CSV table of C-alpha atoms and ligand atoms in Angstrom, one decimal:
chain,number,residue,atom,x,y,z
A,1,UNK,CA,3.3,12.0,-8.9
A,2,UNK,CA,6.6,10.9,-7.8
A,3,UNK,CA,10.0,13.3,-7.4
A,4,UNK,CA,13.2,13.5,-8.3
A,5,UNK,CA,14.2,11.5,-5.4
A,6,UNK,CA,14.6,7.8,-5.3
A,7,UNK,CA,12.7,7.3,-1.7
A,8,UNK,CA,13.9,3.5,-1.6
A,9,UNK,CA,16.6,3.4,1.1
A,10,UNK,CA,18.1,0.6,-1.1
A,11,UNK,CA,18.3,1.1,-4.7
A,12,UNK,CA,16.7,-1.1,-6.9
A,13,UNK,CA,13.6,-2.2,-4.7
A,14,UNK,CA,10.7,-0.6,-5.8
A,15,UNK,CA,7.4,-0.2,-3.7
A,16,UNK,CA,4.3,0.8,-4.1
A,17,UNK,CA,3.1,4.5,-4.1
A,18,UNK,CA,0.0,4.6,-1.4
A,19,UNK,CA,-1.7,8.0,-2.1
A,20,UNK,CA,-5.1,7.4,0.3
A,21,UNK,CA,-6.2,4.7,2.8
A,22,UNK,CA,-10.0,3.8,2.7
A,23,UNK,CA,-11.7,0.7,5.0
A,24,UNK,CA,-10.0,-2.5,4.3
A,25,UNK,CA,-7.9,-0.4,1.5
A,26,UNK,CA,-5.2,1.0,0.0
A,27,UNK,CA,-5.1,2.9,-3.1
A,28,UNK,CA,-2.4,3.6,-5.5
A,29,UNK,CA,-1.1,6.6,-7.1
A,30,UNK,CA,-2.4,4.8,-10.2
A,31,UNK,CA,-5.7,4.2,-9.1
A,32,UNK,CA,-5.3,0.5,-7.8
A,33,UNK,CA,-7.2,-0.5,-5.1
A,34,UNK,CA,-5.2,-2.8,-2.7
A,35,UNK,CA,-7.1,-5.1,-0.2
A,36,UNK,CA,-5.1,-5.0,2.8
A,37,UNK,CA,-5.2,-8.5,4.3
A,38,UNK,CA,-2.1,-7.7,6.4
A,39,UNK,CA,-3.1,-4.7,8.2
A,40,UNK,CA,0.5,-3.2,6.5
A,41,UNK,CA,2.6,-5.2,9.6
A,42,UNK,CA,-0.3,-6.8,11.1
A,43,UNK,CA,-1.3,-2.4,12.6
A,44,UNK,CA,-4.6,-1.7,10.9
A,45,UNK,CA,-7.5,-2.2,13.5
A,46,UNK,CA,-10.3,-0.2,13.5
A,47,UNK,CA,-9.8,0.1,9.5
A,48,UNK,CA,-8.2,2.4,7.4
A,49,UNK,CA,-9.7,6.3,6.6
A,50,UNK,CA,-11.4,7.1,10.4
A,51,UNK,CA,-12.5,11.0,9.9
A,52,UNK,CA,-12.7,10.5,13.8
A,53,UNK,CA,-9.0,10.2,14.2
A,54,UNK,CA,-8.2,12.9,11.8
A,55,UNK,CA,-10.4,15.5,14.2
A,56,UNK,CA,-8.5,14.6,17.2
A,57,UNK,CA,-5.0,14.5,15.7
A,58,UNK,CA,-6.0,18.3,14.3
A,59,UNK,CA,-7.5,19.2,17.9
A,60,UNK,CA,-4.7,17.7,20.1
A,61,UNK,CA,-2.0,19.5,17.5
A,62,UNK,CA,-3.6,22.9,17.8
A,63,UNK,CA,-3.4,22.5,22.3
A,64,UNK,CA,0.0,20.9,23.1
A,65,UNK,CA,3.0,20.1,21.3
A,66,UNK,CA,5.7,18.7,22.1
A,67,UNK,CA,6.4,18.1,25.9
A,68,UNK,CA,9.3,16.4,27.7
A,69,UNK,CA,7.7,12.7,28.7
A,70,UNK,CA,7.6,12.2,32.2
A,71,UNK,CA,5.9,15.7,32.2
A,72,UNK,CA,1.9,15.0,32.0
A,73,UNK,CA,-0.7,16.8,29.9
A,74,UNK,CA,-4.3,15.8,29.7
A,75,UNK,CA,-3.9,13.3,26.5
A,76,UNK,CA,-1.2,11.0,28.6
A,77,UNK,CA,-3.6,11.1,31.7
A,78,UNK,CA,-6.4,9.8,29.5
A,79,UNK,CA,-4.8,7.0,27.9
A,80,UNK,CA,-3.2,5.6,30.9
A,81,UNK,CA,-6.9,5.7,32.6
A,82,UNK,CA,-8.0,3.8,30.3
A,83,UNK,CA,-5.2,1.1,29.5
A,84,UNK,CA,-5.1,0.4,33.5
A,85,UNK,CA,-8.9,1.3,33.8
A,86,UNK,CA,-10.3,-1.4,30.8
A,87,UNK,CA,-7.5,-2.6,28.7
A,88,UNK,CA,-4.1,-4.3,31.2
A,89,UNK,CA,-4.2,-7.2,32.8
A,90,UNK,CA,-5.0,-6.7,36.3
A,91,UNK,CA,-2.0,-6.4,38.4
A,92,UNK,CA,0.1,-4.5,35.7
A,93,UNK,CA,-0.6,-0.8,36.6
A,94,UNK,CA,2.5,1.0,35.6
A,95,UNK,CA,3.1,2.3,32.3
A,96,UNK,CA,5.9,3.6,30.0
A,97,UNK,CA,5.0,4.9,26.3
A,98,UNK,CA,7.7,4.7,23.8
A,99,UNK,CA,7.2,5.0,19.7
A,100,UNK,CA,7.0,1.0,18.0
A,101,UNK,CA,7.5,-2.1,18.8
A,102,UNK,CA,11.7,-2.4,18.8
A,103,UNK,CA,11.9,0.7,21.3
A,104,UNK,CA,9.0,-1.7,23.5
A,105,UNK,CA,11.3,-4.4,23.5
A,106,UNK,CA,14.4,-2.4,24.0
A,107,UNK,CA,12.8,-0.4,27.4
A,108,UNK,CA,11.4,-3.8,28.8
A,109,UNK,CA,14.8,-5.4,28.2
A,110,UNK,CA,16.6,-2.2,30.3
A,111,UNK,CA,13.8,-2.9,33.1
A,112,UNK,CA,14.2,-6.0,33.7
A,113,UNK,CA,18.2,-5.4,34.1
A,114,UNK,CA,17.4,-2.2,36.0
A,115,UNK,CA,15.1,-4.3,38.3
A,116,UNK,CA,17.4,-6.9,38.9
A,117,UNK,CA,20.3,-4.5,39.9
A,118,UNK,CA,17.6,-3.0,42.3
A,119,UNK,CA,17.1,-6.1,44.0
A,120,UNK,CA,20.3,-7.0,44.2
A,121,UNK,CA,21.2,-8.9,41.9
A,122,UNK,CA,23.5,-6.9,39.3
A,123,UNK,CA,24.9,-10.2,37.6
A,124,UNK,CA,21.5,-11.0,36.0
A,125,UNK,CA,21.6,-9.0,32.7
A,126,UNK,CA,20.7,-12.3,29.9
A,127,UNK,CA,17.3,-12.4,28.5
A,128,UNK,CA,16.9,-16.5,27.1
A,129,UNK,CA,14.7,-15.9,23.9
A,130,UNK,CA,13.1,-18.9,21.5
A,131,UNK,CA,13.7,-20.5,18.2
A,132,UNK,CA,12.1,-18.9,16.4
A,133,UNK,CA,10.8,-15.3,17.7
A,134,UNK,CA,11.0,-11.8,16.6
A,135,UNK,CA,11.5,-8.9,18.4
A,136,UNK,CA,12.6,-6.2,16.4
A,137,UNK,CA,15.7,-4.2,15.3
A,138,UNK,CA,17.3,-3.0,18.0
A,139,UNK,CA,20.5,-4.6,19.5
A,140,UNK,CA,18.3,-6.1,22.4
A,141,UNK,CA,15.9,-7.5,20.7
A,142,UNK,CA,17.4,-8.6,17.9
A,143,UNK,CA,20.0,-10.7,20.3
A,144,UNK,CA,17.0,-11.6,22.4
A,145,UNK,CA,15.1,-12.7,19.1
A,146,UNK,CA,15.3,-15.8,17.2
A,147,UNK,CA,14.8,-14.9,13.5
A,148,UNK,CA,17.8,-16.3,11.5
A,149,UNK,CA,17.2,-13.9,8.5
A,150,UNK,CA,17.0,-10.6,10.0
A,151,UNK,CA,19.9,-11.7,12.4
A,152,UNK,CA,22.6,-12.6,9.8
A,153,UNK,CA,25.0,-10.6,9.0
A,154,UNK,CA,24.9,-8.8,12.0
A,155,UNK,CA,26.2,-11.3,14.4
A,156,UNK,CA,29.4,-9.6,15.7
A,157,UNK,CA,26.9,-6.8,17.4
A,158,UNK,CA,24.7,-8.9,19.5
A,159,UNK,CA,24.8,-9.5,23.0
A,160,UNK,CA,25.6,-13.0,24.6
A,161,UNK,CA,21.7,-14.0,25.0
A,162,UNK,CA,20.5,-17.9,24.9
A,163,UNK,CA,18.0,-19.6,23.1
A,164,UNK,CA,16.0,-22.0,23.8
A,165,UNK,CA,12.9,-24.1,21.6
A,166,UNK,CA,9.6,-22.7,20.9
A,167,UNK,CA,7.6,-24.9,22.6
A,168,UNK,CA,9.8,-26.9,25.5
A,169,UNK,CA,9.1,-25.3,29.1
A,170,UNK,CA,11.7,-28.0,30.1
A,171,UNK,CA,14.7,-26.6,27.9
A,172,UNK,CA,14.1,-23.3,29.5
A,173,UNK,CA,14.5,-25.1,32.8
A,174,UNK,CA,17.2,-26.4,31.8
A,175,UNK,CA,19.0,-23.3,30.3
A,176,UNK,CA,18.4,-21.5,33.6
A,177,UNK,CA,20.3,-24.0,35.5
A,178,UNK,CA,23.3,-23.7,32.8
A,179,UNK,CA,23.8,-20.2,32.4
A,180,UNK,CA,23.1,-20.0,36.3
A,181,UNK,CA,20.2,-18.2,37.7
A,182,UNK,CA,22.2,-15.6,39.3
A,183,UNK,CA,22.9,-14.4,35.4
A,184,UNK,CA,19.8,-15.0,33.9
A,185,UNK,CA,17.3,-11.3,33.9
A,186,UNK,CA,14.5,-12.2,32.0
A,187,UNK,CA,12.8,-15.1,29.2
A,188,UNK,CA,11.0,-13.0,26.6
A,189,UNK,CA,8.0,-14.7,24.4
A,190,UNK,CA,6.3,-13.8,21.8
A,191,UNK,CA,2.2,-15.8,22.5
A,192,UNK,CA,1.8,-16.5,19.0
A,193,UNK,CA,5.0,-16.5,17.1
A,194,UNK,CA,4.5,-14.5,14.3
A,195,UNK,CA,7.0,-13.0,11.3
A,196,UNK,CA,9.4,-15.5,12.1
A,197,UNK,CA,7.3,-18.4,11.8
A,198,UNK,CA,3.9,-17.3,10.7
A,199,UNK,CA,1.1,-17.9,13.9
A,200,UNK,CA,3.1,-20.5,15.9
A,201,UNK,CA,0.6,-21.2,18.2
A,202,UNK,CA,2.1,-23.0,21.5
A,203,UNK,CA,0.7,-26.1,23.7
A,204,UNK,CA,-1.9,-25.4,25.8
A,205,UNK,CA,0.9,-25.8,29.4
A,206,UNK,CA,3.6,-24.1,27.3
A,207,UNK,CA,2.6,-20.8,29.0
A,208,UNK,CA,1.8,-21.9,32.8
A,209,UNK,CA,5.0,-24.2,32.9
A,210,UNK,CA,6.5,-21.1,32.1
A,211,UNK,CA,5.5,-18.7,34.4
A,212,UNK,CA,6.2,-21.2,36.9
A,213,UNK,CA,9.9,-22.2,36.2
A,214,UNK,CA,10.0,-17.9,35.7
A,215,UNK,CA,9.5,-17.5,39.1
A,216,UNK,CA,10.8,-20.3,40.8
A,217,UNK,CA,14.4,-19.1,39.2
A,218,UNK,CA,13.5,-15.5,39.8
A,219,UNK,CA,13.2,-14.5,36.4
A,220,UNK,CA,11.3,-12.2,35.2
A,221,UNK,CA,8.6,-12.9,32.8
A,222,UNK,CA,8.7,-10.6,29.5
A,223,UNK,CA,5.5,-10.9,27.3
A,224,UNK,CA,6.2,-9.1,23.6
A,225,UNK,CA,2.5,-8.4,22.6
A,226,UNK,CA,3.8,-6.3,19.5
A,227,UNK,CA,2.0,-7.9,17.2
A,228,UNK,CA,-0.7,-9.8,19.4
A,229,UNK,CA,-2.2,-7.3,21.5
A,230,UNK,CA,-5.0,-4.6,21.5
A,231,UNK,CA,-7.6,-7.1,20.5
A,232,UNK,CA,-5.6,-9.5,17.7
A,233,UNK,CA,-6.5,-12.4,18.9
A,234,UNK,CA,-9.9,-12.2,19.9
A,235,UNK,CA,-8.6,-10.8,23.7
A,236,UNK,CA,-7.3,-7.7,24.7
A,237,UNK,CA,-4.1,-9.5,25.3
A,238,UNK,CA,-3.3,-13.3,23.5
A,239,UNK,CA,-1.4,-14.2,27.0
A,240,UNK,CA,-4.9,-14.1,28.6
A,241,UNK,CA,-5.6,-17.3,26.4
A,242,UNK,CA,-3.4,-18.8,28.9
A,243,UNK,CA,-4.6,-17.5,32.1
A,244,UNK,CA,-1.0,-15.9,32.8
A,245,UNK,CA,0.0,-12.4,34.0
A,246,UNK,CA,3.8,-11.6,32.8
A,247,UNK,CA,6.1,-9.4,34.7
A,248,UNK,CA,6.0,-7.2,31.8
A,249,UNK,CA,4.2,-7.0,28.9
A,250,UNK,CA,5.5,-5.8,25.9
A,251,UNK,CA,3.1,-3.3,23.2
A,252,UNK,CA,3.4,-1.2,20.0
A,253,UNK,CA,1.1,-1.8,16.8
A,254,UNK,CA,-2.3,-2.3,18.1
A,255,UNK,CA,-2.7,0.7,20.5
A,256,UNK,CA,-3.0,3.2,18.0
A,257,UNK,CA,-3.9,0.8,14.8
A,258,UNK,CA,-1.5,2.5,12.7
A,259,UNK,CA,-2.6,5.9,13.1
A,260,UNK,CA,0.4,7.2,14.9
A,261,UNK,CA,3.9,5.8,16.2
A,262,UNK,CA,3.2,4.4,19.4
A,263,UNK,CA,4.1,1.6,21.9
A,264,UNK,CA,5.0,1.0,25.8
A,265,UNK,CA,5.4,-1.5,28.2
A,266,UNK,CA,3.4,-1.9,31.2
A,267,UNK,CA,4.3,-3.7,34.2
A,268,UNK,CA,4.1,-4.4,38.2
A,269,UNK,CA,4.3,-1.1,40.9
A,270,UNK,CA,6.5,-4.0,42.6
A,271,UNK,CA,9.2,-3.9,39.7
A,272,UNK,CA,9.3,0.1,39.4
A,273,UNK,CA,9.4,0.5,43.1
A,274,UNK,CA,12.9,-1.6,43.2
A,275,UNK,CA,14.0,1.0,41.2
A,276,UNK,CA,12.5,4.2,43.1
A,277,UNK,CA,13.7,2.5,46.4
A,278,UNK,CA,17.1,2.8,44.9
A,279,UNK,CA,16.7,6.4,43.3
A,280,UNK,CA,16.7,4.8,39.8
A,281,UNK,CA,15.8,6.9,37.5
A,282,UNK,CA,14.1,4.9,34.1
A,283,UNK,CA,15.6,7.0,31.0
A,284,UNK,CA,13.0,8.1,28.2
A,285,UNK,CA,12.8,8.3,24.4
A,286,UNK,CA,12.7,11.6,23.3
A,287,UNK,CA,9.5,11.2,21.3
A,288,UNK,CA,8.2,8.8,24.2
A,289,UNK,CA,4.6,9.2,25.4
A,290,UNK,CA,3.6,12.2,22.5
A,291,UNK,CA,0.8,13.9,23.4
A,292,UNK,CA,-1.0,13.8,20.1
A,293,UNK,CA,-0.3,10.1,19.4
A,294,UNK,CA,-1.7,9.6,23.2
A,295,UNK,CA,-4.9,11.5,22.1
A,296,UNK,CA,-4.8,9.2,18.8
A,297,UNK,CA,-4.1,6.0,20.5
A,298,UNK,CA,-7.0,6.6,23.1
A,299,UNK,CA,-10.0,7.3,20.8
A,300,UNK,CA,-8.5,4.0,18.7
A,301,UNK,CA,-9.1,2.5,22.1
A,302,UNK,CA,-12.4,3.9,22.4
A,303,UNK,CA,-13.8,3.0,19.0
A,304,UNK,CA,-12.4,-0.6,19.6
A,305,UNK,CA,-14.8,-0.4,22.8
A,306,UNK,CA,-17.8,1.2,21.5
A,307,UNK,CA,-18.1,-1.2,18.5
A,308,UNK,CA,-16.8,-4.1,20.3
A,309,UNK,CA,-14.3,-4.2,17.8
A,310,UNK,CA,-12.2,-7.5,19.6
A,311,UNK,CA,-15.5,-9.3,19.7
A,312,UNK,CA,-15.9,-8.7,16.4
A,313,UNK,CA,-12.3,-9.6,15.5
A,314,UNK,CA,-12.9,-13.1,17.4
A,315,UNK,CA,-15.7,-13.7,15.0
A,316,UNK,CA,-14.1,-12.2,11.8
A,317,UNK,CA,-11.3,-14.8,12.5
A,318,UNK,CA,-13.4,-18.1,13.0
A,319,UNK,CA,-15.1,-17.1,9.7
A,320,UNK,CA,-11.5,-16.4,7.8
A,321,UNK,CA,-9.9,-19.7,9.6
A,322,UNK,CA,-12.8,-22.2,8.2
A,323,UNK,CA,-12.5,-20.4,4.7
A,324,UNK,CA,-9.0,-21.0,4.9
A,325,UNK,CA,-9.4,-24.3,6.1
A,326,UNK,CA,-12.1,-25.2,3.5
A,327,UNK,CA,-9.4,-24.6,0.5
A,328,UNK,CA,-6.0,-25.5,1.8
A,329,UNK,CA,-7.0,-28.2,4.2
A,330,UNK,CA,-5.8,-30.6,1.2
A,331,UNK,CA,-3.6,-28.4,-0.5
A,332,UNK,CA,-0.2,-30.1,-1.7
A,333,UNK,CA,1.8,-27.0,-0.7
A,334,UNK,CA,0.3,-25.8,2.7
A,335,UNK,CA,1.3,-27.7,5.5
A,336,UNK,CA,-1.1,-25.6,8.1
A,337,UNK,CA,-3.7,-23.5,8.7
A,338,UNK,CA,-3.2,-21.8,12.2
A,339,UNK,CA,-3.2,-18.5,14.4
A,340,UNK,CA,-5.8,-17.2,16.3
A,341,UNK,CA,-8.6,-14.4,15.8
A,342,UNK,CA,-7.4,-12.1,13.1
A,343,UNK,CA,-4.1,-13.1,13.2
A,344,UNK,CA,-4.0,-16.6,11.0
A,345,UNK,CA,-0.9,-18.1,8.9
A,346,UNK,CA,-0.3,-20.6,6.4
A,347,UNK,CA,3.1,-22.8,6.5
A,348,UNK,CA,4.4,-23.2,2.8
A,349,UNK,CA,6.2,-26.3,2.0
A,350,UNK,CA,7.4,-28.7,-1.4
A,351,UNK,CA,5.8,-31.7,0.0
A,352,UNK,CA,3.5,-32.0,2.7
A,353,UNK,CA,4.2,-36.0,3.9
A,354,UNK,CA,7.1,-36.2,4.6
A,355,UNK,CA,7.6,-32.3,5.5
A,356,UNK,CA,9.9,-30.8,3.1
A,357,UNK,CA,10.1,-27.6,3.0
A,358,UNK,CA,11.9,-25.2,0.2
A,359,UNK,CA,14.9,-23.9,0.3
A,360,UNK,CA,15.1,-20.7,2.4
A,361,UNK,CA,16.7,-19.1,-0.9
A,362,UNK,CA,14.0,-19.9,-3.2
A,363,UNK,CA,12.0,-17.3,-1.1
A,364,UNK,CA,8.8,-18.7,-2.0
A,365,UNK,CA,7.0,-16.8,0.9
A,366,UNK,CA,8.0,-13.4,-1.1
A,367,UNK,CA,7.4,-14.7,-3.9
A,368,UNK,CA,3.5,-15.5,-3.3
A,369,UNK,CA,3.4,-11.9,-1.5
A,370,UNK,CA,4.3,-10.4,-4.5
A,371,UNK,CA,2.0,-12.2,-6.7
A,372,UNK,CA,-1.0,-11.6,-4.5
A,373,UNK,CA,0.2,-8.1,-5.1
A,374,UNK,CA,-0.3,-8.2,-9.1
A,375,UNK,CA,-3.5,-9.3,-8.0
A,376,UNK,CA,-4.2,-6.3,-5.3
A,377,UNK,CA,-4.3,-8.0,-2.3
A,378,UNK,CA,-1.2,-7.6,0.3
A,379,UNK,CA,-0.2,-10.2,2.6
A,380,UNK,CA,2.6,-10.2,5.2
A,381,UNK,CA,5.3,-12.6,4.4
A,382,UNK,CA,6.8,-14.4,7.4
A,383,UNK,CA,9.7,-17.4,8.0
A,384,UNK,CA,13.1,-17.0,8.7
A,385,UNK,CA,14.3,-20.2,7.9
A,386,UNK,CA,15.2,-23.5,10.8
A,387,UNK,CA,11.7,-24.6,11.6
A,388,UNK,CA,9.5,-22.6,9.3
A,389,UNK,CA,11.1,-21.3,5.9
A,390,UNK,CA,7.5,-20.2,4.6
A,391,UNK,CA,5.0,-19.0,5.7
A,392,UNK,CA,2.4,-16.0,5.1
A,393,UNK,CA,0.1,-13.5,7.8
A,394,UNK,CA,-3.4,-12.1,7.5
A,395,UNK,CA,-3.9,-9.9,9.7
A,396,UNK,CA,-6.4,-7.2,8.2
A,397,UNK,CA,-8.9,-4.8,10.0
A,398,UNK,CA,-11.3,-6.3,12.2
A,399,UNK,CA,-13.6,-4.6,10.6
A,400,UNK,CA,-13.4,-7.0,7.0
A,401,UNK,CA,-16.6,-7.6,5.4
A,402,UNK,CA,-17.3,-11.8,4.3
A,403,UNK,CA,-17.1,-10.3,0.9
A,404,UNK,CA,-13.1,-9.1,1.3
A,405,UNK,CA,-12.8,-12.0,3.0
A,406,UNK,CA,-13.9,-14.2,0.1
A,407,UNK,CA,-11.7,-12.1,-2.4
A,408,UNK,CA,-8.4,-12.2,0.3
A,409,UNK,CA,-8.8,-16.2,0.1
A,410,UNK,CA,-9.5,-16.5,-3.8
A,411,UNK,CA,-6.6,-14.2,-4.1
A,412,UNK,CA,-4.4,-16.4,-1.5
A,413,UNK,CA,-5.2,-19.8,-3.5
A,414,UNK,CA,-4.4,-18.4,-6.9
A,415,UNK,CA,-1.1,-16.9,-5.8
A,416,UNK,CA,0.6,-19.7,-3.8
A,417,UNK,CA,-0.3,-21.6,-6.9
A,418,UNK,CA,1.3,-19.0,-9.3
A,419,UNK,CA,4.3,-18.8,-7.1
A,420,UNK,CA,5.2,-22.5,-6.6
A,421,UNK,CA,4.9,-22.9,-10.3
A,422,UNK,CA,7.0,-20.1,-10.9
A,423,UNK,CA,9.7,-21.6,-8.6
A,424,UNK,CA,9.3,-25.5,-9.8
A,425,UNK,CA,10.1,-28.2,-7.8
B,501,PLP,C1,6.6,-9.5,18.3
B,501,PLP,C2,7.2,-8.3,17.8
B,501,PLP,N1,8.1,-7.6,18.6
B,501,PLP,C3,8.7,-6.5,18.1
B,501,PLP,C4,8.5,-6.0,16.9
B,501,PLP,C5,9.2,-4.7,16.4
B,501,PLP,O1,8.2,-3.7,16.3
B,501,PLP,P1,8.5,-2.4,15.4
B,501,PLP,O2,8.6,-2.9,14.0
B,501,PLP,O3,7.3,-1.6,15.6
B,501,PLP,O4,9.8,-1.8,15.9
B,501,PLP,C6,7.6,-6.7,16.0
B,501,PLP,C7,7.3,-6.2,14.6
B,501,PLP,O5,6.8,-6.9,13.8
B,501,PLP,C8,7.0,-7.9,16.5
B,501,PLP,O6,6.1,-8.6,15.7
């Protein structure tokens, strides 16, 4: 099955070989049949194997290529529709399509610079992010972000952004005053925290003191829906749990459900017109906006509509929380159940009262991923040390059965219990 070549980046990790995708699975080049309880990085949507997507990524292929992105053909036209027509929150109408998640956060991150410098205001170019928050690998949003473990060892290239805590509307206050307004761009949040802290899910005022202080200070609000949005959560977007409309939101994963490379921020005609007032043009990715992944992202769209798919996922998720919450409500080693819709986590820790947690080194997060592995089932591991060391994510299709369910939970129990013995106390 495999060549010569060692496809491992690193040497010496070795992954699994994935030779089909089928519903909630993934089957090996050995015949295993994987139950995919983390939708790969939280993606996987409408479920795996969709004949329907295959059509349109063969018909959209055979009419158009490759064109430049600001250029339009008919599968850009139709996606935009419908994000602005059924999908955005109202009052964000403009839209920029890049290729994942770290380009998202790397575009919205140049906006909200670009827009200040518009306006006047060419000093404001820091972005305050959170302990802890992820968002992604490029030099933005990885100074922006908060995760300890995918920072280190890069600290000498990141840019002088500040940090604040997770859940304090007041430290962000009080940061803006210190670094002074006139410096301060943007506050990026994730809505539910997720690989760096598995499903931090915030005070209910955490989000509307925040988009108050935001524009009191004149700072814009950036929303990084990467992993929360296209339905996650049980809404089209998790901010709308909060009743708040962010300057711009931040997208990737959900939109096309892991069938192609897709992402894009969306934002305000008032934000792009400070640029077109000043002739600004808004630089592209190469691979921005492609016109087959537009045609793929759309009819993911679409089949999340016509099956009522986030409905679904809403539902799918109260039945997965009260299983979880049936077996680990007393468990010694799981400190919470939390998350919301399809997008649930369980913090990992030694002791439960008083908290101790393990050490980061121990990894104990990976260590129950890969035994749920030896028992087919993937999880997503998350943590990244200072709050939350452990934690894992399920996140699978919305489209789980009550039977995968039962098997993802079985699976769960009998792994955190073969890892923490494996790692002693
Ligand atoms: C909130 C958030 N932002 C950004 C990213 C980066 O996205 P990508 O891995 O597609 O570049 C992720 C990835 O997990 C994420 O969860």
């Amino acid at each position: 099955m495999a060549g010569s070549a060692d496809y491992n980046f690193v040497p010496g990790v070795a992954t699994p070989h994935v030779v089909a995708t089928e519903g909630s699975e993934l089957v090996l080049a050995n015949g295993r049949r994987i139950l995919d309880g983390g939708g790969g990085a939280i993606v996987t949507n409408i479920g795996h194997g969709r004949p329907e997507i295959a059509e349109v990524a063969a018909r959209s292929t055979s009419s158009v290529d490759y064109v430049i992105p600001p250029w339009n053909t008919p599968p850009r036209q139709a996606l935009v529709d419908r994000l602005v027509g059924s999908w955005l929150p109202t009052g964000l109408d403009r839209v920029a399509l890049v290729s994942g998640g770290s380009e998202s956060v790397e575009a919205a991150i140049r906006l909200a610079h670009a827009y200040q410098v518009c306006s006047g205001e060419p000093d404001r170019y820091k972005v305050i992010g959170r302990w802890p928050s992820y968002h992604g690998v490029g030099i933005g949003g990885l100074s922006a972000g908060g995760h300890r473990g995918r920072r280190a060892g890069f600290e000498r290239l990141l840019l002088d952004f500040p940090h604040v805590a997770w859940d304090d509307p007041d430290a962000l206050e009080a940061m803006i005053e210190a670094q002074g307004p006139e410096n301060v761009a943007a506050f990026i949040a994730e809505p539910i925290i997720g690989a760096a802290a598995g499903c931090l899910v915030p005070p209910a005022d955490y989000f509307p003191r925040v988009e108050a202080i935001c524009r009191r200070y004149g700072v814009l609000l950036i929303i990084d829906e990467v992993m929360t949005g296209f339905g996650r959560t049980g809404r089209n977007f998790a901010i709308e749990h909060w009743g708040v409309t962010p300057d711009i939101l931040v997208g990737g994963k959900g939109l096309s459900g892991g069938y192609a490379p897709m992402g894009g921020i969306y934002t305000k005609t008032t934000v792009t017109q400070a640029l077109a007032d000043k002739g600004q043009a808004f630089m592209f990715f190469t691979y921005g906006a492609h016109s087959s992944a537009c045609a793929i992202s759309d009819r993911v769209l679409e089949i999340l509509q016509d099956e009522d798919l986030v409905a679904r996922c809403a539902r799918m998720g109260g039945v997965l929380q009260s299983r979880l919450h049936e077996r680990f409500a007393n468990h010694p080693h799981v400190s919470e159940v939390r998350g919301m819709g399809l997008m649930l986590g369980l913090e990992l820790v030694a002791e439960r009262d008083p908290h101790r947690q393990f050490p980061v080194e121990a990894h104990l997060a990976q260590t129950v991923v890969r035994e749920a592995l030896e028992r087919d089932v993937w999880v997503y591991p998350a943590g990244s040390g200072d709050p939350v060391h452990d934690a894992v994510m399920l996140g699978p299709p919305f489209t789980i059965t009550e039977a995968e369910i039962d098997r993802l939970v079985d699976v769960l129990a009998a792994s955190i219990d073969a890892a923490v013995a494996s790692i002693g106390l």
